[in-house]
């Protein structure tokens, strides 16, 4: 099983990156949050989850081992597959997800795309005893405003997808002018892509 890849970023798409490791290109599925940190030609280290099926071997990449481990853990809940598990990592920080599972906070878990109240309850039921140690005294905050550093992450994500630094700056300025709160980096990146027009 591949658990980590260290190499040169050969290409970045809307939902994947190609990592060149010793002349072999590995296609790695990843969310916008992870892709925003990747730039063609740069060196990168990605934590990898390998999913083996009868007809395919799929690699999912993450910024940290913590994100990868939580991605794998979430799939231990009924009806939670790779797509929803990855969306969870994109929507909420790992510590927020772990705290929500440990405390039965289904309202927070329901903020994950594709997860309703019943699915959130199922996640708690299936994973509460597998989540590991969680600090129940300090409640992690997922702020209502935009996340810190979102401008840089969105700009890097746009440039990785082929837009110029100037085009990326223009899109970020437009998003900044809109000033809507409660949006994460993946959502903001998608809005920026719509503003510039898909390539």
Coordinates of N, CA, C and O in Angstrom, one line a residue:
X1 N 0.8 -1.2 0.0 CA 0.0 0.0 0.0 C 0.9 1.3 0.0 O 1.9 1.3 0.7
X2 N 0.5 2.2 -0.8 CA 1.2 3.5 -0.8 C 0.6 4.4 0.3 O -0.6 4.7 0.3
X3 N 1.5 4.9 1.2 CA 1.0 5.7 2.3 C 1.5 7.2 2.2 O 1.0 8.1 2.8
X4 N 2.6 7.4 1.3 CA 3.1 8.7 1.1 C 3.8 8.8 -0.2 O 4.4 7.8 -0.6
X5 N 3.8 9.9 -0.8 CA 4.5 10.2 -2.1 C 5.3 11.5 -1.9 O 4.8 12.5 -1.5
X6 N 6.6 11.4 -2.3 CA 7.4 12.6 -2.3 C 8.0 12.7 -3.7 O 8.6 11.8 -4.2
X7 N 7.7 13.8 -4.4 CA 8.1 14.0 -5.7 C 7.8 15.4 -6.3 O 7.4 16.3 -5.6
X8 N 7.9 15.5 -7.6 CA 7.7 16.8 -8.3 C 6.3 16.8 -8.9 O 5.8 15.8 -9.4
X9 N 5.5 17.9 -8.7 CA 4.2 18.0 -9.2 C 4.3 18.2 -10.7 O 4.8 19.2 -11.2
X10 N 3.8 17.2 -11.5 CA 3.9 17.3 -12.9 C 2.6 18.0 -13.6 O 2.7 18.6 -14.6
X11 N 1.5 17.9 -12.9 CA 0.3 18.4 -13.4 C -0.7 18.6 -12.3 O -0.7 17.8 -11.3
X12 N -1.6 19.6 -12.4 CA -2.7 19.8 -11.4 C -4.0 20.0 -12.2 O -4.1 20.9 -13.0
X13 N -5.0 19.2 -11.8 CA -6.3 19.4 -12.4 C -7.3 19.9 -11.4 O -6.9 20.2 -10.3
X14 N -8.6 19.9 -11.7 CA -9.6 20.4 -10.8 C -9.8 19.4 -9.6 O -10.2 19.9 -8.5
X15 N -9.5 18.1 -9.8 CA -9.7 17.2 -8.7 C -8.6 16.2 -8.5 O -8.8 15.2 -7.9
X16 N -7.4 16.5 -9.2 CA -6.3 15.5 -9.1 C -5.0 16.2 -9.3 O -5.0 17.4 -9.8
X17 N -3.9 15.6 -9.0 CA -2.6 16.0 -9.3 C -1.8 14.8 -9.8 O -2.1 13.7 -9.4
X18 N -0.8 15.1 -10.6 CA 0.1 14.0 -11.0 C 1.5 14.3 -10.3 O 2.1 15.4 -10.5
X19 N 1.9 13.3 -9.5 CA 3.2 13.4 -8.8 C 4.2 12.5 -9.5 O 4.1 11.3 -9.6
X20 N 5.3 13.2 -9.9 CA 6.4 12.4 -10.6 C 7.4 12.0 -9.5 O 8.1 12.8 -8.9
X21 N 7.5 10.7 -9.4 CA 8.4 10.1 -8.4 C 9.4 9.2 -9.2 O 9.0 8.1 -9.6
X22 N 10.6 9.6 -9.3 CA 11.6 8.9 -10.0 C 11.2 8.5 -11.5 O 11.5 7.4 -12.0
X23 N 10.5 9.4 -12.1 CA 10.2 9.2 -13.5 C 8.8 8.5 -13.7 O 8.4 8.3 -14.8
X24 N 8.2 8.1 -12.6 CA 6.8 7.5 -12.7 C 5.8 8.5 -12.2 O 5.9 9.1 -11.1
X25 N 4.8 8.8 -13.0 CA 3.7 9.7 -12.6 C 2.6 9.0 -12.0 O 1.9 8.1 -12.5
X26 N 2.3 9.4 -10.7 CA 1.2 8.9 -10.0 C 0.0 9.9 -10.0 O 0.2 11.0 -9.6
X27 N -1.2 9.4 -10.5 CA -2.4 10.3 -10.5 C -3.0 10.2 -9.1 O -3.3 9.1 -8.6
X28 N -3.1 11.3 -8.4 CA -3.6 11.4 -7.0 C -4.9 12.2 -7.0 O -4.8 13.4 -7.3
X29 N -6.0 11.6 -6.5 CA -7.2 12.4 -6.3 C -7.0 13.3 -5.1 O -6.5 12.8 -4.1
X30 N -7.5 14.5 -5.2 CA -7.4 15.4 -4.0 C -8.4 16.5 -4.1 O -8.9 16.8 -5.2
X31 N -8.7 17.0 -2.9 CA -9.7 18.1 -2.8 C -9.0 19.5 -3.1 O -7.8 19.6 -3.1
X32 N -9.8 20.5 -3.2 CA -9.3 21.8 -3.5 C -8.4 22.3 -2.4 O -7.4 23.0 -2.7
X33 N -8.6 22.0 -1.2 CA -7.8 22.4 -0.1 C -6.4 21.9 -0.2 O -5.4 22.6 0.0
X34 N -6.2 20.6 -0.7 CA -4.9 20.1 -0.9 C -4.3 20.6 -2.2 O -3.1 21.0 -2.2
X35 N -5.1 20.7 -3.2 CA -4.6 21.1 -4.5 C -4.1 22.6 -4.5 O -3.2 23.0 -5.2
X36 N -4.7 23.4 -3.6 CA -4.3 24.8 -3.5 C -2.8 24.9 -3.1 O -2.2 26.0 -3.3
X37 N -2.3 23.9 -2.4 CA -0.9 24.0 -1.9 C 0.1 23.4 -3.0 O 1.3 23.4 -2.7
X38 N -0.4 23.0 -4.1 CA 0.5 22.3 -5.1 C 0.7 23.2 -6.3 O -0.2 23.8 -6.8
X39 N 1.9 23.3 -6.8 CA 2.3 24.1 -7.9 C 3.1 23.2 -8.9 O 4.1 22.5 -8.4
X40 N 2.8 23.3 -10.2 CA 3.5 22.5 -11.2 C 5.0 22.8 -11.1 O 5.4 24.0 -11.1
X41 N 5.8 21.8 -11.0 CA 7.3 22.0 -11.0 C 7.9 22.0 -9.6 O 9.1 21.9 -9.4
X42 N 7.0 22.1 -8.6 CA 7.5 22.2 -7.2 C 7.6 20.8 -6.6 O 6.9 19.9 -7.0
X43 N 8.4 20.7 -5.5 CA 8.5 19.4 -4.8 C 7.3 19.4 -3.8 O 7.0 20.4 -3.2
X44 N 6.8 18.2 -3.5 CA 5.7 18.1 -2.6 C 5.8 16.7 -1.9 O 6.3 15.7 -2.4
X45 N 5.2 16.7 -0.7 CA 5.1 15.5 0.1 C 3.6 15.3 0.4 O 3.0 16.2 1.0
X46 N 2.9 14.3 -0.1 CA 1.5 14.0 0.1 C 1.3 12.7 0.9 O 1.9 11.7 0.6
X47 N 0.5 12.8 1.9 CA 0.0 11.6 2.6 C -1.0 10.9 1.8 O -1.9 11.6 1.2
X48 N -0.9 9.6 1.6 CA -1.7 8.9 0.6 C -2.5 7.8 1.2 O -2.1 7.1 2.1
X49 N -3.8 7.7 0.8 CA -4.7 6.6 1.1 C -4.9 5.8 -0.1 O -5.3 6.4 -1.1
X50 N -4.6 4.6 -0.1 CA -4.7 3.7 -1.3 C -6.0 2.9 -1.2 O -6.1 2.1 -0.2
X51 N -6.8 3.0 -2.2 CA -8.1 2.2 -2.2 C -8.0 1.2 -3.3 O -7.9 1.6 -4.5
X52 N -8.0 -0.1 -3.0 CA -7.9 -1.1 -4.0 C -9.3 -1.8 -4.2 O -9.9 -2.2 -3.2
X53 N -9.7 -1.8 -5.4 CA -11.0 -2.5 -5.8 C -10.7 -3.5 -6.9 O -9.5 -3.5 -7.4
X54 N -11.6 -4.3 -7.3 CA -11.4 -5.3 -8.3 C -10.9 -4.7 -9.6 O -10.1 -5.3 -10.3
X55 N -11.5 -3.6 -9.9 CA -11.2 -3.0 -11.3 C -10.3 -1.7 -11.2 O -10.0 -1.1 -12.2
X56 N -9.8 -1.4 -10.0 CA -9.0 -0.1 -10.0 C -8.2 0.0 -8.7 O -8.5 -0.7 -7.7
X57 N -7.1 0.8 -8.8 CA -6.4 1.2 -7.6 C -6.4 2.7 -7.6 O -5.9 3.3 -8.5
X58 N -6.9 3.3 -6.6 CA -7.1 4.8 -6.5 C -6.3 5.4 -5.4 O -6.3 4.8 -4.2
X59 N -5.6 6.4 -5.7 CA -4.8 7.1 -4.7 C -5.5 8.4 -4.3 O -5.8 9.2 -5.2
X60 N -5.6 8.7 -3.0 CA -6.2 9.9 -2.5 C -5.1 10.6 -1.7 O -4.5 10.0 -0.8
X61 N -4.9 11.9 -2.0 CA -3.8 12.6 -1.4 C -4.3 13.7 -0.4 O -5.3 14.3 -0.6
X62 N -3.5 13.9 0.6 CA -3.8 14.9 1.7 C -2.6 15.6 2.1 O -1.4 15.2 2.0
X63 N -2.8 16.8 2.7 CA -1.7 17.6 3.2 C -0.9 17.0 4.4 O 0.3 17.1 4.5
X64 N -1.7 16.3 5.2 CA -1.1 15.7 6.4 C -1.6 14.3 6.6 O -2.6 13.8 6.1
X65 N -0.8 13.6 7.4 CA -1.2 12.2 7.8 C -2.5 12.2 8.6 O -3.3 11.2 8.6
X66 N -2.7 13.2 9.4 CA -3.9 13.3 10.2 C -5.1 13.4 9.3 O -6.1 12.7 9.6
X67 N -5.1 14.1 8.3 CA -6.2 14.2 7.3 C -6.4 12.8 6.7 O -7.6 12.4 6.6
X68 N -5.3 12.2 6.3 CA -5.5 10.9 5.6 C -6.1 9.9 6.6 O -7.0 9.1 6.2
X69 N -5.6 9.8 7.8 CA -6.1 8.8 8.8 C -7.6 9.1 9.1 O -8.3 8.1 9.2
X70 N -8.0 10.3 9.1 CA -9.4 10.6 9.4 C -10.3 10.2 8.2 O -11.4 9.7 8.3
X71 N -9.7 10.5 7.0 CA -10.4 10.1 5.7 C -10.7 8.5 5.8 O -11.8 8.1 5.4
X72 N -9.7 7.8 6.2 CA -9.9 6.3 6.2 C -10.8 5.9 7.4 O -11.6 5.0 7.2
X73 N -10.7 6.6 8.5 CA -11.6 6.3 9.6 C -13.1 6.5 9.3 O -13.9 5.7 9.6
X74 N -13.4 7.6 8.6 CA -14.7 8.0 8.3 C -15.4 6.9 7.4 O -16.6 6.7 7.5
X75 N -14.6 6.3 6.6 CA -15.2 5.2 5.7 C -15.6 4.0 6.5 O -16.2 3.1 5.9
X76 N -15.3 4.0 7.8 CA -15.7 2.8 8.6 C -17.2 3.0 9.1 O -17.8 2.1 9.6
X77 N -17.8 4.2 8.8 CA -19.2 4.4 9.1 C -20.0 3.9 7.9 O -19.6 4.0 6.7
X78 N -21.2 3.4 8.2 CA -22.1 2.9 7.1 C -22.4 4.0 6.1 O -22.7 5.1 6.5
X79 N -22.4 3.7 4.8 CA -22.8 4.5 3.7 C -21.9 5.8 3.6 O -22.3 6.7 2.9
X80 N -20.7 5.7 4.2 CA -19.7 6.8 4.0 C -18.6 6.3 3.1 O -17.8 5.5 3.5
X81 N -18.6 6.7 1.8 CA -17.6 6.3 0.9 C -16.5 7.3 0.8 O -16.5 8.4 1.5
X82 N -15.5 7.1 -0.1 CA -14.4 8.1 -0.3 C -14.8 9.5 -0.6 O -14.2 10.4 -0.1
X83 N -15.9 9.7 -1.4 CA -16.3 11.0 -1.8 C -16.7 11.8 -0.6 O -16.3 13.0 -0.4
X84 N -17.6 11.3 0.2 CA -18.1 12.0 1.3 C -17.0 12.2 2.4 O -16.9 13.2 3.0
X85 N -16.2 11.2 2.5 CA -15.1 11.3 3.5 C -14.1 12.4 3.1 O -13.7 13.2 4.0
X86 N -13.9 12.5 1.8 CA -13.0 13.6 1.4 C -13.7 15.0 1.5 O -13.0 16.0 1.9
X87 N -15.0 15.0 1.2 CA -15.7 16.3 1.4 C -15.7 16.7 2.8 O -15.7 17.9 3.1
X88 N -15.7 15.7 3.7 CA -15.7 16.1 5.2 C -14.4 16.8 5.5 O -14.4 17.8 6.2
X89 N -13.3 16.2 5.0 CA -12.0 16.8 5.3 C -11.9 18.2 4.7 O -11.2 19.1 5.2
X90 N -12.6 18.4 3.6 CA -12.6 19.7 2.9 C -13.4 20.7 3.7 O -13.1 21.9 3.8
X91 N -14.5 20.3 4.2 CA -15.5 21.2 4.9 C -15.1 21.6 6.3 O -15.3 22.7 6.7
X92 N -14.5 20.6 7.1 CA -14.2 20.8 8.5 C -12.8 20.4 8.8 O -12.3 19.4 8.2
X93 N -12.2 21.1 9.8 CA -10.9 20.7 10.2 C -10.9 19.3 10.9 O -12.0 19.0 11.5
X94 N -9.9 18.5 10.9 CA -9.9 17.2 11.5 C -10.2 17.2 13.0 O -11.0 16.4 13.5
X95 N -9.7 18.2 13.7 CA -10.0 18.3 15.2 C -11.5 18.6 15.4 O -12.1 18.1 16.4
X96 N -12.1 19.4 14.5 CA -13.5 19.7 14.7 C -14.3 18.4 14.4 O -15.3 18.1 15.2
X97 N -14.0 17.6 13.4 CA -14.7 16.4 13.1 C -14.6 15.4 14.3 O -15.5 14.8 14.7
X98 N -13.3 15.2 14.8 CA -13.1 14.3 15.8 C -13.9 14.7 17.1 O -14.5 13.8 17.8
X99 N -13.9 16.0 17.4 CA -14.6 16.4 18.6 C -16.1 16.2 18.4 O -16.8 15.8 19.4
X100 N -16.6 16.5 17.2 CA -18.1 16.3 16.9 C -18.5 14.8 17.1 O -19.5 14.5 17.7
X101 N -17.6 13.9 16.6 CA -17.9 12.5 16.8 C -17.9 12.1 18.2 O -18.8 11.4 18.7
X102 N -16.9 12.5 18.9 CA -16.7 12.1 20.3 C -17.8 12.7 21.2 O -18.2 12.0 22.2
X103 N -18.4 13.8 20.9 CA -19.4 14.4 21.7 C -20.8 14.2 21.2 O -21.8 14.7 21.8
X104 N -20.9 13.5 20.0 CA -22.3 13.3 19.5 C -22.9 14.6 18.9 O -24.1 14.7 18.8
X105 N -22.0 15.5 18.4 CA -22.5 16.8 17.8 C -22.9 16.6 16.4 O -22.1 16.8 15.4
X106 N -24.1 16.1 16.2 CA -24.6 15.8 14.8 C -24.9 17.0 14.0 O -24.8 17.0 12.8
X107 N -25.1 18.2 14.7 CA -25.3 19.4 14.0 C -24.1 19.8 13.2 O -24.2 20.2 12.0
X108 N -22.9 19.7 13.8 CA -21.7 20.0 13.1 C -21.4 19.0 12.0 O -21.0 19.4 10.9
X109 N -21.6 17.7 12.3 CA -21.4 16.7 11.2 C -22.3 16.9 10.0 O -21.9 16.5 8.9
X110 N -23.5 17.4 10.3 CA -24.5 17.6 9.2 C -24.0 18.7 8.2 O -24.6 18.9 7.2
X111 N -23.0 19.5 8.6 CA -22.5 20.5 7.7 C -21.6 19.9 6.6 O -21.2 20.6 5.7
X112 N -21.3 18.6 6.7 CA -20.5 17.9 5.7 C -21.4 17.7 4.5 O -22.5 17.2 4.6
X113 N -21.0 18.1 3.3 CA -21.8 17.9 2.1 C -22.2 16.4 1.9 O -21.4 15.5 2.1
X114 N -23.5 16.1 1.7 CA -24.0 14.8 1.6 C -24.3 14.1 2.9 O -24.7 12.9 2.8
X115 N -24.1 14.7 4.0 CA -24.4 14.1 5.3 C -25.6 14.8 5.9 O -25.6 16.0 6.3
X116 N -26.7 14.1 6.1 CA -27.9 14.6 6.8 C -27.9 14.2 8.2 O -26.9 13.6 8.7
X117 N -29.0 14.5 8.9 CA -29.1 14.1 10.4 C -28.9 12.7 10.6 O -28.1 12.3 11.5
X118 N -29.6 11.8 9.8 CA -29.5 10.4 10.1 C -28.1 9.8 9.8 O -27.5 9.0 10.6
X119 N -27.4 10.3 8.8 CA -26.1 9.9 8.5 C -25.1 10.4 9.5 O -24.2 9.6 9.9
X120 N -25.3 11.6 10.1 CA -24.5 12.1 11.1 C -24.6 11.2 12.4 O -23.6 10.9 13.1
X121 N -25.8 10.8 12.7 CA -26.1 10.0 13.8 C -25.4 8.6 13.6 O -24.8 8.0 14.6
X122 N -25.4 8.1 12.4 CA -24.7 6.9 12.1 C -23.2 7.0 12.3 O -22.6 6.0 12.8
X123 N -22.7 8.1 11.8 CA -21.2 8.3 12.0 C -20.8 8.2 13.5 O -19.9 7.6 13.8
X124 N -21.6 8.9 14.3 CA -21.3 8.9 15.7 C -21.5 7.5 16.3 O -20.6 7.1 17.1
X125 N -22.5 6.8 15.9 CA -22.7 5.5 16.4 C -21.6 4.5 16.0 O -21.1 3.7 16.9
X126 N -21.2 4.6 14.8 CA -20.2 3.7 14.3 C -18.7 4.0 14.7 O -17.9 3.1 14.8
X127 N -18.5 5.3 14.9 CA -17.1 5.7 15.1 C -16.7 6.3 16.5 O -15.5 6.5 16.8
X128 N -17.7 6.5 17.3 CA -17.4 7.1 18.6 C -16.4 6.4 19.4 O -15.5 7.0 20.1
X129 N -16.4 5.0 19.3 CA -15.4 4.2 20.1 C -14.1 4.0 19.4 O -13.2 3.3 19.9
X130 N -14.0 4.6 18.2 CA -12.8 4.4 17.4 C -12.0 5.7 17.1 O -10.9 5.6 16.5
X131 N -12.6 6.8 17.6 CA -12.0 8.1 17.3 C -10.7 8.4 18.0 O -9.9 9.2 17.6
X132 N -10.4 7.7 19.1 CA -9.2 7.9 19.9 C -9.4 9.1 20.9 O -10.5 9.6 21.0
X133 N -8.3 9.4 21.6 CA -8.3 10.5 22.6 C -8.7 11.8 22.0 O -8.2 12.2 20.9
X134 N -9.7 12.5 22.6 CA -10.1 13.8 22.1 C -10.2 14.8 23.4 O -10.7 14.4 24.4
X135 N -9.7 16.0 23.2 CA -9.8 17.0 24.3 C -11.2 17.5 24.4 O -11.7 18.3 23.5
X136 N -12.0 17.0 25.4 CA -13.4 17.4 25.5 C -13.6 18.7 26.2 O -14.7 19.3 26.3
X137 N -12.5 19.3 26.8 CA -12.6 20.5 27.5 C -12.5 21.7 26.6 O -13.2 22.7 26.7
X138 N -11.5 21.7 25.7 CA -11.3 22.8 24.7 C -12.1 22.5 23.5 O -11.8 21.6 22.7
X139 N -13.2 23.2 23.2 CA -14.1 22.9 22.1 C -13.5 23.7 20.9 O -13.3 24.9 20.9
X140 N -13.0 22.9 19.8 CA -12.4 23.6 18.7 C -13.4 24.5 18.0 O -14.6 24.1 17.9
X141 N -13.0 25.6 17.5 CA -13.9 26.5 16.8 C -13.7 26.5 15.3 O -12.6 26.5 14.8
X142 N -14.8 26.3 14.6 CA -14.8 26.4 13.1 C -15.5 27.8 12.9 O -16.7 27.9 12.8
X143 N -14.7 28.8 12.7 CA -15.2 30.2 12.7 C -16.2 30.4 11.6 O -16.1 29.8 10.5
X144 N -17.1 31.4 11.8 CA -18.1 31.7 10.8 C -17.6 32.5 9.7 O -18.1 32.5 8.6
X145 N -16.5 33.2 9.9 CA -15.9 34.0 8.9 C -15.1 33.2 7.9 O -14.9 32.0 8.1
X146 N -14.4 33.8 7.0 CA -13.6 33.1 6.1 C -12.3 32.7 6.8 O -11.8 33.4 7.6
X147 N -11.8 31.5 6.4 CA -10.6 31.0 7.1 C -9.3 31.9 6.8 O -9.2 32.5 5.8
X148 N -8.5 32.0 7.8 CA -7.2 32.8 7.7 C -6.4 32.2 6.5 O -6.3 31.0 6.3
X149 N -5.8 33.2 5.8 CA -5.0 32.8 4.7 C -5.7 32.4 3.4 O -5.1 31.8 2.5
X150 N -7.0 32.6 3.4 CA -7.8 32.1 2.2 C -7.4 32.8 0.9 O -7.4 32.1 -0.1
X151 N -7.0 34.0 1.0 CA -6.6 34.7 -0.2 C -5.4 34.0 -0.9 O -5.4 33.8 -2.1
X152 N -4.4 33.7 -0.1 CA -3.2 33.0 -0.6 C -3.5 31.7 -1.1 O -3.1 31.3 -2.2
X153 N -4.3 30.9 -0.4 CA -4.6 29.6 -0.8 C -5.4 29.5 -2.1 O -5.2 28.7 -3.0
X154 N -6.4 30.5 -2.3 CA -7.2 30.5 -3.5 C -6.3 31.0 -4.6 O -6.4 30.4 -5.7
X155 N -5.5 32.0 -4.4 CA -4.6 32.5 -5.5 C -3.7 31.3 -6.0 O -3.5 31.1 -7.2
X156 N -3.1 30.6 -5.0 CA -2.2 29.5 -5.4 C -2.9 28.4 -6.2 O -2.4 27.8 -7.1
X157 N -4.2 28.1 -5.7 CA -5.0 27.1 -6.4 C -5.3 27.5 -7.8 O -5.2 26.7 -8.7
X158 N -5.6 28.8 -8.0 CA -5.9 29.2 -9.4 C -4.7 29.2 -10.3 O -4.8 28.7 -11.4
X159 N -3.5 29.6 -9.7 CA -2.3 29.5 -10.5 C -1.9 28.1 -10.9 O -1.4 27.8 -11.9
X160 N -2.2 27.2 -9.9 CA -1.8 25.8 -10.2 C -2.7 25.2 -11.3 O -2.3 24.3 -12.0
X161 N -3.9 25.8 -11.4 CA -4.8 25.3 -12.5 C -4.6 26.0 -13.8 O -5.3 25.8 -14.8
X162 N -3.6 27.0 -13.9 CA -3.2 27.6 -15.1 C -3.5 29.0 -15.3 O -3.1 29.6 -16.3
X163 N -4.1 29.7 -14.4 CA -4.4 31.1 -14.5 C -3.1 31.9 -14.1 O -2.3 31.4 -13.3
X164 N -3.0 33.1 -14.6 CA -1.8 33.9 -14.2 C -2.0 34.5 -12.8 O -3.1 34.5 -12.3
X165 N -0.9 35.0 -12.3 CA -0.9 35.6 -10.9 C -1.8 36.8 -10.9 O -2.6 37.0 -10.0
X166 N -1.8 37.6 -12.0 CA -2.7 38.7 -12.1 C -4.2 38.4 -12.2 O -5.0 39.0 -11.6
X167 N -4.5 37.3 -13.0 CA -5.9 36.8 -13.0 C -6.3 36.3 -11.7 O -7.5 36.6 -11.3
X168 N -5.4 35.6 -11.0 CA -5.8 35.1 -9.7 C -6.0 36.2 -8.7 O -7.0 36.2 -7.9
X169 N -5.2 37.3 -8.8 CA -5.4 38.4 -7.9 C -6.7 39.1 -8.1 O -7.4 39.6 -7.2
X170 N -7.1 39.3 -9.4 CA -8.3 39.9 -9.8 C -9.5 39.1 -9.2 O -10.5 39.7 -8.6
X171 N -9.5 37.8 -9.3 CA -10.6 37.0 -8.8 C -10.7 37.1 -7.3 O -11.8 37.2 -6.7
X172 N -9.5 37.1 -6.6 CA -9.5 37.2 -5.1 C -10.1 38.5 -4.7 O -10.8 38.6 -3.7
X173 N -9.7 39.6 -5.4 CA -10.3 40.9 -5.1 C -11.8 41.0 -5.2 O -12.5 41.6 -4.4
X174 N -12.3 40.3 -6.3 CA -13.8 40.2 -6.5 C -14.4 39.5 -5.3 O -15.5 39.9 -4.8
X175 N -13.8 38.4 -4.9 CA -14.4 37.6 -3.8 C -14.3 38.4 -2.5 O -15.2 38.4 -1.7
X176 N -13.2 39.1 -2.3 CA -13.0 39.9 -1.1 C -14.1 41.0 -1.1 O -14.7 41.3 0.0
X177 N -14.5 41.6 -2.2 CA -15.5 42.6 -2.3 C -16.9 42.1 -1.9 O -17.7 42.8 -1.3
X178 N -17.1 40.8 -2.2 CA -18.4 40.2 -1.9 C -18.6 40.0 -0.4 O -19.7 40.2 0.1
X179 N -17.5 39.7 0.3 CA -17.5 39.7 1.8 C -18.4 38.7 2.4 O -18.8 38.9 3.6
X180 N -18.8 37.6 1.8 CA -19.7 36.6 2.5 C -18.9 35.8 3.5 O -17.8 35.4 3.2
X181 N -19.5 35.6 4.7 CA -18.8 34.8 5.7 C -19.2 33.3 5.6 O -20.1 32.9 4.8
X182 N -18.5 32.5 6.4 CA -18.9 31.1 6.5 C -18.5 30.2 5.3 O -19.1 29.2 5.1
X183 N -17.6 30.7 4.5 CA -17.2 30.0 3.3 C -15.8 29.4 3.5 O -14.9 30.1 3.9
X184 N -15.6 28.1 3.2 CA -14.3 27.5 3.3 C -13.5 27.7 2.0 O -14.0 28.2 1.0
X185 N -12.2 27.4 2.0 CA -11.3 27.6 0.9 C -11.8 26.9 -0.4 O -11.8 27.4 -1.5
X186 N -12.2 25.6 -0.3 CA -12.7 24.9 -1.5 C -13.9 25.6 -2.2 O -14.0 25.7 -3.4
X187 N -14.8 26.1 -1.3 CA -16.0 26.8 -1.9 C -15.5 28.1 -2.5 O -16.0 28.5 -3.6
X188 N -14.6 28.8 -1.9 CA -14.1 30.1 -2.4 C -13.4 29.9 -3.8 O -13.5 30.6 -4.7
X189 N -12.6 28.8 -3.8 CA -11.9 28.4 -5.0 C -12.8 28.2 -6.2 O -12.6 28.6 -7.3
X190 N -13.9 27.4 -5.9 CA -14.9 27.1 -6.9 C -15.5 28.4 -7.4 O -15.8 28.6 -8.6
X191 N -15.8 29.3 -6.5 CA -16.4 30.6 -6.9 C -15.5 31.4 -7.8 O -15.9 32.1 -8.8
X192 N -14.2 31.4 -7.4 CA -13.2 32.1 -8.2 C -13.1 31.5 -9.6 O -12.9 32.3 -10.6
X193 N -13.1 30.2 -9.7 CA -13.1 29.5 -11.0 C -14.3 30.0 -11.9 O -14.2 30.2 -13.1
X194 N -15.5 30.1 -11.2 CA -16.7 30.5 -12.0 C -16.5 32.0 -12.5 O -16.9 32.3 -13.5
X195 N -15.9 32.8 -11.6 CA -15.6 34.2 -12.0 C -14.7 34.3 -13.2 O -14.9 35.2 -14.1
X196 N -13.7 33.5 -13.3 CA -12.7 33.6 -14.3 C -13.2 32.8 -15.6 O -12.7 33.0 -16.7
X197 N -14.0 31.8 -15.4 CA -14.4 30.9 -16.5 C -13.5 29.7 -16.5 O -12.3 29.9 -16.5
X198 N -14.1 28.5 -16.6 CA -13.3 27.3 -16.6 C -12.4 27.2 -17.8 O -12.8 27.6 -18.9
X199 N -11.2 26.6 -17.6 CA -10.3 26.3 -18.7 C -10.3 24.8 -19.0 O -10.4 24.0 -18.1

